[in-house]
Backbone as a ProteinNet text record, in pm:
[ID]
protein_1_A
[PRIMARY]
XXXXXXXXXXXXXXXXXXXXXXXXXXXXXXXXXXXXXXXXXXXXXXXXXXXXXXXXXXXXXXXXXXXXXXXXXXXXXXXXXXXXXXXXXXXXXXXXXXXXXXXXXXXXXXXXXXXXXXXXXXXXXXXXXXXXXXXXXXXXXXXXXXXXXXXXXXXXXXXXX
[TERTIARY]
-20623.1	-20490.9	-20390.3	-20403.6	-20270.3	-20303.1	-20448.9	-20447	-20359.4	-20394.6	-20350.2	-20184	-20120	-19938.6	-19888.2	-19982.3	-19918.9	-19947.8	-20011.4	-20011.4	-19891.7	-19872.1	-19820	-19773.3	-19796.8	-19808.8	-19743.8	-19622	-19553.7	-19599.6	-19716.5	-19769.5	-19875.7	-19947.8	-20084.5	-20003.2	-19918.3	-19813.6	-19776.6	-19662.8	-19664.9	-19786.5	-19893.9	-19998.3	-20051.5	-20075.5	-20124.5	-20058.3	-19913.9	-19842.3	-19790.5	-19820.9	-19833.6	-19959.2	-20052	-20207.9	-20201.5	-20182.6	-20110.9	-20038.6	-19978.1	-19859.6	-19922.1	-19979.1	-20082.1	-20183.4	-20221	-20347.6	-20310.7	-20135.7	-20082.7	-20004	-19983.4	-19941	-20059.8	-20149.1	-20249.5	-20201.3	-20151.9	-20039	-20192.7	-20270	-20320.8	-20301	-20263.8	-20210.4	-20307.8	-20424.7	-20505.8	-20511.2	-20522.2	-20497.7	-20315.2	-20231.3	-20158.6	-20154.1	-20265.5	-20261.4	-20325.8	-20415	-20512.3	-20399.7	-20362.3	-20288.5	-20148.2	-20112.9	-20030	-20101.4	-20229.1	-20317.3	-20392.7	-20358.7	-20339.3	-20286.4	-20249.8	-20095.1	-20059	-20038.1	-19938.8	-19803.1	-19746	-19629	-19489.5	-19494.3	-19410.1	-19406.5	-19546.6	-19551.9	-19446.4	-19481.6	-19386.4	-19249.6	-19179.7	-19094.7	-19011.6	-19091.1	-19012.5	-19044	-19137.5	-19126.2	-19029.7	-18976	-18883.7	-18785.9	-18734.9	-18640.1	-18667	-18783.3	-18813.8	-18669.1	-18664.8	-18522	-18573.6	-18705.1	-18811.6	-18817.7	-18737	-18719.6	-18896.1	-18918.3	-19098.4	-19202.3	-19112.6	-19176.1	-19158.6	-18986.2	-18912.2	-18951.5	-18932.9	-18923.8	-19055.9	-19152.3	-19279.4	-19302	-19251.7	-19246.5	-19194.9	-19076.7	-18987.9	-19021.9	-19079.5	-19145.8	-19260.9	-19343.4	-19479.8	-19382.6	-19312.3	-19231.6	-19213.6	-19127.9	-19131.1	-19195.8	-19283	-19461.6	-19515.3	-19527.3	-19560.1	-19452.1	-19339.7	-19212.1	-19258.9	-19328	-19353.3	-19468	-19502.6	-19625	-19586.6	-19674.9	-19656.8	-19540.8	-19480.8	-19387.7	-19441.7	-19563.7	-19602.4	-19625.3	-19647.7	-19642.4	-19496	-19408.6	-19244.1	-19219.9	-19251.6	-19205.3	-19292.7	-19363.4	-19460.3	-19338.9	-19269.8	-19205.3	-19026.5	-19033.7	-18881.4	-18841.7	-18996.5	-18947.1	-18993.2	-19048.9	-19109.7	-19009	-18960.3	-18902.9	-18997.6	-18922.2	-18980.6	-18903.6	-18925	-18822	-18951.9	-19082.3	-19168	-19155.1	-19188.7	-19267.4	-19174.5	-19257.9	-19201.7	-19300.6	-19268.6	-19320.1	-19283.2	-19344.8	-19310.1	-19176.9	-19237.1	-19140.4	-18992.2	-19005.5	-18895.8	-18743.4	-18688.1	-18566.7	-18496.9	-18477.1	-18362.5	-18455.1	-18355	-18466.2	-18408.5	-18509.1	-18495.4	-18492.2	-18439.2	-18438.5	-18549.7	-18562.6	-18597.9	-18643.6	-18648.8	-18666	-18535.4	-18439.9	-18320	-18233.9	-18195	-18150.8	-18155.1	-18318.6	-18373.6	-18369.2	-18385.8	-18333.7	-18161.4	-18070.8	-17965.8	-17889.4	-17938.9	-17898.8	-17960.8	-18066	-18052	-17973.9	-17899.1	-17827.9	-17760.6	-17687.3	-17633.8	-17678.2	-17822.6	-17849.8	-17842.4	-17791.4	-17756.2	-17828.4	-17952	-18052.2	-18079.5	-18059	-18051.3	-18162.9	-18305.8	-18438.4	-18457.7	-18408.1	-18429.8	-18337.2	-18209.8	-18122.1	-18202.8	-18260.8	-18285.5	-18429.8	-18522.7	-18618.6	-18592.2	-18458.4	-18385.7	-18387.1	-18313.2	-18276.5	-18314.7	-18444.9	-18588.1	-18673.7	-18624.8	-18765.3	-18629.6	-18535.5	-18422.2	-18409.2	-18405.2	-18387.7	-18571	-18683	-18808.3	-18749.6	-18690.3	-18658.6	-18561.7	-18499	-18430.4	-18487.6	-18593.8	-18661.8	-18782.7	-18786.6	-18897.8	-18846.3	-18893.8	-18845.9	-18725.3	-18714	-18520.4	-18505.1	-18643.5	-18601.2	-18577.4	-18641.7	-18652.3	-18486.1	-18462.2	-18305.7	-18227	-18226.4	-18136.4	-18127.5	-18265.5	-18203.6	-18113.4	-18111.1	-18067.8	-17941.1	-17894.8	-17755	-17675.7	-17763.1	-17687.2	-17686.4	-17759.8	-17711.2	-17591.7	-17508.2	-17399.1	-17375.9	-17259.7	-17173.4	-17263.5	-17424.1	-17490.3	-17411.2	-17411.8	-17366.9	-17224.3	-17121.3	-17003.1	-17100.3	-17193.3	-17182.4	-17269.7	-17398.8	-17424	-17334	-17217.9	-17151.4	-17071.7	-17014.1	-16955.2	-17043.7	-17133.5	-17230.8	-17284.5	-17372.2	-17385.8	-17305.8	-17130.8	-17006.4	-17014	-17081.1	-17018.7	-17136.6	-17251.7	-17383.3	-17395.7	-17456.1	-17516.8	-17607.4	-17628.2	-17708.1	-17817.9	-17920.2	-18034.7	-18085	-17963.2	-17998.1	-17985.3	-17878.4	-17856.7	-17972.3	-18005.4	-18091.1	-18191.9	-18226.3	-18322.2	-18294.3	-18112.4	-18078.8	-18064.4	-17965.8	-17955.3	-17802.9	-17785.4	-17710.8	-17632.9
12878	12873	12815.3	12854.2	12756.5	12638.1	12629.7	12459.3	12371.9	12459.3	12396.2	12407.8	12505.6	12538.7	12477.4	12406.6	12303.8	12197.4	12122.8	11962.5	11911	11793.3	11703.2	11641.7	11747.3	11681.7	11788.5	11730.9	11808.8	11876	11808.4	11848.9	11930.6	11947	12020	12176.4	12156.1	12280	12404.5	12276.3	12359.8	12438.5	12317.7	12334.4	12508.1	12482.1	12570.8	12713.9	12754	12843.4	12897.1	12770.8	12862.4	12939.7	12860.5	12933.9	13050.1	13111.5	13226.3	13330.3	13265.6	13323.1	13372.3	13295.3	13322.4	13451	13406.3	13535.2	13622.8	13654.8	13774.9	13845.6	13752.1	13809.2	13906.4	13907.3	14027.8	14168.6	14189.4	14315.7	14444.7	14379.2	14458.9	14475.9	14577.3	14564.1	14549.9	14541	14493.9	14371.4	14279.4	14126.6	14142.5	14166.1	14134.9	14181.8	14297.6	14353.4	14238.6	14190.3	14054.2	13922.7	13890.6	13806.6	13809.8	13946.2	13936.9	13974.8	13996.1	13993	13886	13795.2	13639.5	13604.2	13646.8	13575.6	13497.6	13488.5	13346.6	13411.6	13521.5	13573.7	13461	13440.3	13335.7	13201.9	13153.2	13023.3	13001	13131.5	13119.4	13178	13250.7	13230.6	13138.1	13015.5	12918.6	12826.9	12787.4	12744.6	12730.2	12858.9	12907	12864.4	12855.1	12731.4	12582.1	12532.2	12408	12336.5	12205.2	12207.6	12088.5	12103.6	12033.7	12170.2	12178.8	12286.8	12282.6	12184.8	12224.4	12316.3	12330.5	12369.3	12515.8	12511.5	12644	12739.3	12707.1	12749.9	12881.7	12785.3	12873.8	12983	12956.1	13030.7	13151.5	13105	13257.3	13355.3	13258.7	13334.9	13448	13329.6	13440.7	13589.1	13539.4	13609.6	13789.4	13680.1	13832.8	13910.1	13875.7	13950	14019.3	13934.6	13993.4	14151.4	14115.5	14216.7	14338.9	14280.8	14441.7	14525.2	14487.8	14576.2	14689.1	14777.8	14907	14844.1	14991.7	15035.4	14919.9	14975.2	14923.1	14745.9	14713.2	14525.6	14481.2	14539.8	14516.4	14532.8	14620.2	14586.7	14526.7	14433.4	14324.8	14219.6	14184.5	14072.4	14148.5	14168.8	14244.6	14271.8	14355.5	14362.5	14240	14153.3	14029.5	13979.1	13885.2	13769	13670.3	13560.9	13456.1	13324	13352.6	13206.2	13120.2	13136.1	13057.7	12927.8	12933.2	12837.1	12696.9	12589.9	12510.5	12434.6	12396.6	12314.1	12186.3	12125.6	11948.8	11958	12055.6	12041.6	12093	12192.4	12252.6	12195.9	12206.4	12097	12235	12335.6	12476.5	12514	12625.1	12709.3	12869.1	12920.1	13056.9	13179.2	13289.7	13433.2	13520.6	13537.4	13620.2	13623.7	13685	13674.4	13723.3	13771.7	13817.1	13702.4	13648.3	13481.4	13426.7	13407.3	13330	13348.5	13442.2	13492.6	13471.8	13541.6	13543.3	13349.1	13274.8	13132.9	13075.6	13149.2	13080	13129.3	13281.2	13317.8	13209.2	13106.8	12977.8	12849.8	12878.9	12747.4	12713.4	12567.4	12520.4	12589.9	12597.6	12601.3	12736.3	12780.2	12902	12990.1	12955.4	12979.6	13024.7	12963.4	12959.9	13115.8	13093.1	13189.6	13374.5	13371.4	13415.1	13512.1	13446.5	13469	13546.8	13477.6	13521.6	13674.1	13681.5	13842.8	13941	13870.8	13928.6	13998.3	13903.1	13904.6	14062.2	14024.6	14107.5	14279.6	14246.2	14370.8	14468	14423.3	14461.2	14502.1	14465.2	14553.7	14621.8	14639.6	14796.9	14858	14871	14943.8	14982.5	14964.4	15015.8	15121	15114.7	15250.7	15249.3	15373.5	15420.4	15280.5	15256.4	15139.7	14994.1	14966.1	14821.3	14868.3	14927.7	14997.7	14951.9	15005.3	15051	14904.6	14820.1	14686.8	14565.5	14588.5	14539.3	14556	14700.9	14742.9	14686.4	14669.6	14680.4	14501.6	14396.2	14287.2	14240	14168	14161.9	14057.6	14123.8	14023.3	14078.8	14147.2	14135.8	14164.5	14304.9	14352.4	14304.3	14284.4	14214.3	14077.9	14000	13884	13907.4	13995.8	14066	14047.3	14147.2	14175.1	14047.1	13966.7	13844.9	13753	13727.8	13619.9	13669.7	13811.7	13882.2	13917.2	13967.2	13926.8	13794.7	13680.9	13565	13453.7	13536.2	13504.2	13507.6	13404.9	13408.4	13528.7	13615.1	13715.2	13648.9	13557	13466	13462.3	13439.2	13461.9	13650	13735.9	13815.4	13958.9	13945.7	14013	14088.8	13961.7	14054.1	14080.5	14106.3	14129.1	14272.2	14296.5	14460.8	14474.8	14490.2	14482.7	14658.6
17220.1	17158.7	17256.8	17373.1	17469.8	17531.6	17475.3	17470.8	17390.4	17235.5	17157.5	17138.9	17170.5	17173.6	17285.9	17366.1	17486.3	17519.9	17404.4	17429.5	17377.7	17406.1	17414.8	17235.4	17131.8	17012.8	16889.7	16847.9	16769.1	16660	16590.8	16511.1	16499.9	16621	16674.4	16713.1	16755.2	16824.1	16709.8	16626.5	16464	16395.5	16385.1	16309.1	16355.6	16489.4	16516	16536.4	16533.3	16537.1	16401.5	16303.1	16134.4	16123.3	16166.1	16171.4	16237.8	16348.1	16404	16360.9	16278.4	16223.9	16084.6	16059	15911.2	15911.4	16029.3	16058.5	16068.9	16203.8	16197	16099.1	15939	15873.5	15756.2	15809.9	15756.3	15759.4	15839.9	15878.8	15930.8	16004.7	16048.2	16198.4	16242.6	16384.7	16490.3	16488.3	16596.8	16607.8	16495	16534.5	16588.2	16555.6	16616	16817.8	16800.5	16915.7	16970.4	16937.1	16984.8	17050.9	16923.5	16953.1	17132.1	17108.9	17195.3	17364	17362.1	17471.6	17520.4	17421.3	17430.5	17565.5	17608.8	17742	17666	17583.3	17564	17532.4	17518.3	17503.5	17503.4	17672.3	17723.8	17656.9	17591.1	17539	17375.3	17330.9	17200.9	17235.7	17302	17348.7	17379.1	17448.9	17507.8	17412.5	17316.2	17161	17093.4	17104	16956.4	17049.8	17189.4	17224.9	17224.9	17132.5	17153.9	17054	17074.1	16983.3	16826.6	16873.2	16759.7	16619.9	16541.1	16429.8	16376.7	16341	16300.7	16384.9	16502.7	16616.6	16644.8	16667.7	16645.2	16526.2	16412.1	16330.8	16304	16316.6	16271	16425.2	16552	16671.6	16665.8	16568.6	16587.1	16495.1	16416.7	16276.4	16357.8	16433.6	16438.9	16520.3	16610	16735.9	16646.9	16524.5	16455.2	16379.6	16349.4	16342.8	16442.8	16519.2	16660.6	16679.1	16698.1	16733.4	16618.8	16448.2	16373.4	16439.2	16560.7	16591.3	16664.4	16722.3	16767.9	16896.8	16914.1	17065.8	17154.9	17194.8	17314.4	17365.8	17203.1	17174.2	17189.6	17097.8	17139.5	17293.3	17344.2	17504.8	17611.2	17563.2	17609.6	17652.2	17478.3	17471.1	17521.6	17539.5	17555.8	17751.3	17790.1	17940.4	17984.9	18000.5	18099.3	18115.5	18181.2	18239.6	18239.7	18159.4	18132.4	18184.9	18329.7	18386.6	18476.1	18474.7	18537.8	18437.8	18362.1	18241.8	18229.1	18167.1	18144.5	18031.6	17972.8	17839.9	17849	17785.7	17756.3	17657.6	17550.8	17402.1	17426.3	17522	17536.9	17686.8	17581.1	17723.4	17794.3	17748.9	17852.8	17884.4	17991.8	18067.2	17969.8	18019	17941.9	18021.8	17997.5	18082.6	18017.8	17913.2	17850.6	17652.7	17638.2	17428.8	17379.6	17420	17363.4	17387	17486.7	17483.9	17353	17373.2	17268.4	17155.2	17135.7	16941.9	16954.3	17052.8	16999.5	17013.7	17082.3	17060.4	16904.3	16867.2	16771	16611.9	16648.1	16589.1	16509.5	16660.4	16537.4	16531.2	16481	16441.5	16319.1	16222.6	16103.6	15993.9	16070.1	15913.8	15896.3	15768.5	15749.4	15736.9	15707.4	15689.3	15872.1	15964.4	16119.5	16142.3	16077.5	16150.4	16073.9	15930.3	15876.7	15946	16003	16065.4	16212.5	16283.9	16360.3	16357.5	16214.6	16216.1	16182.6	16118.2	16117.3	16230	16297.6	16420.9	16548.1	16514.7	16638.3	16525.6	16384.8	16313.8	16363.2	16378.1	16428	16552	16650.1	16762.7	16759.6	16677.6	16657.5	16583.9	16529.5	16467.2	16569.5	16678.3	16801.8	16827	16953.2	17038.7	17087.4	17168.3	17219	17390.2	17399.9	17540.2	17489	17383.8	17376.9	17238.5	17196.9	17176.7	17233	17342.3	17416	17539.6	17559.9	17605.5	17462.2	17361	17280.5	17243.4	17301.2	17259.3	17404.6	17507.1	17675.5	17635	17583.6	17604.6	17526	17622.1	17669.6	17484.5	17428.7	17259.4	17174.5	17214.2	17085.1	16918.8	16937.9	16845.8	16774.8	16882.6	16787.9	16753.6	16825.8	16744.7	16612	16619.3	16500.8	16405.2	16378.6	16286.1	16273.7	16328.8	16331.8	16201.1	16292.3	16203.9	16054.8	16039.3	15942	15811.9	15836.5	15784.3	15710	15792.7	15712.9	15643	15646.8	15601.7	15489.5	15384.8	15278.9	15238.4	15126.2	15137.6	15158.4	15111.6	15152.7	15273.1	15384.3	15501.3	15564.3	15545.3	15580.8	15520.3	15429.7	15355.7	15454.9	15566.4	15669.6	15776.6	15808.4	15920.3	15925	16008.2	16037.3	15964.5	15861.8	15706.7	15721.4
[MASK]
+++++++++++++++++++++++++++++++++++++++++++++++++++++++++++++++++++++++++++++++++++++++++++++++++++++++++++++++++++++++++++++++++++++++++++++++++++++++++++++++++

């Protein structure tokens, strides 16, 4: 699999992170446990900052699949630091997965921002740590209510409402 989420090819990248995303939507939590023992944690992370939306899109998606799994899978993606990495697809650098979901808070397309608040409403629904780093990063919540306030129900439907 991180052969295939790190070549050189927009479409092999996608392809293969709907497929991912497909499998982990079985909702059985050992493949997702699978999946996130993957190491590739960091790789979709820095994905879902790729600024290729075919790319993004299905990343943040799996991200928040991944994020419905047990306690212990949410703070996989939540405590690491993810400032080694570097990708072809991806042009920023990144700190972390809370960055990353909350930049794409405003992105145009609403299916992206939607998945967004999908994937961040799954970590308040964890435990009191991966909580409690969500409440300590810095605008969340006013920008929460900011953006949410002025959301289409379409998009807002799967935020934290």
């Amino acid at each position: 699999i991180q052969k295939l989420i790190t070549v050189d090819d927009e479409e092999i990248v996608s392809d293969s992170l709907w497929a991912l995303k497909s499998i982990a939507q079985n909702g059985d939590e050992t493949v997702i446990e699978e999946i996130t023992r993957m190491d590739c944690t960091k790789l979709f992370i820095g994905l879902a900052n790729c600024q290729v939306v075919t790319v993004k899109f299905p990343a943040i998606g799996l991200l928040g699949l991944l994020l419905s799994g047990s306690e212990d899978q949410i703070l996989v993606f939540i405590a690491i630091p993810y400032t080694e990495l570097t990708l072809q697809l991806v042009d920023a650098e990144f700190d972390d997965l809370l960055p990353t979901l909350v930049s794409n808070l405003e992105h145009p397309k609403k299916a992206l921002r939607r998945e967004t608040y999908w994937a961040l409403s799954n970590i308040f629904a964890g435990n009191p740590e991966a909580i409690d780093k969500l409440l300590k990063y810095p605008n969340l919540i006013e920008t929460l209510i900011r953006k949410l306030s002025s959301e289409p129900n379409e998009v807002s439907y799967c935020g934290v409402k």
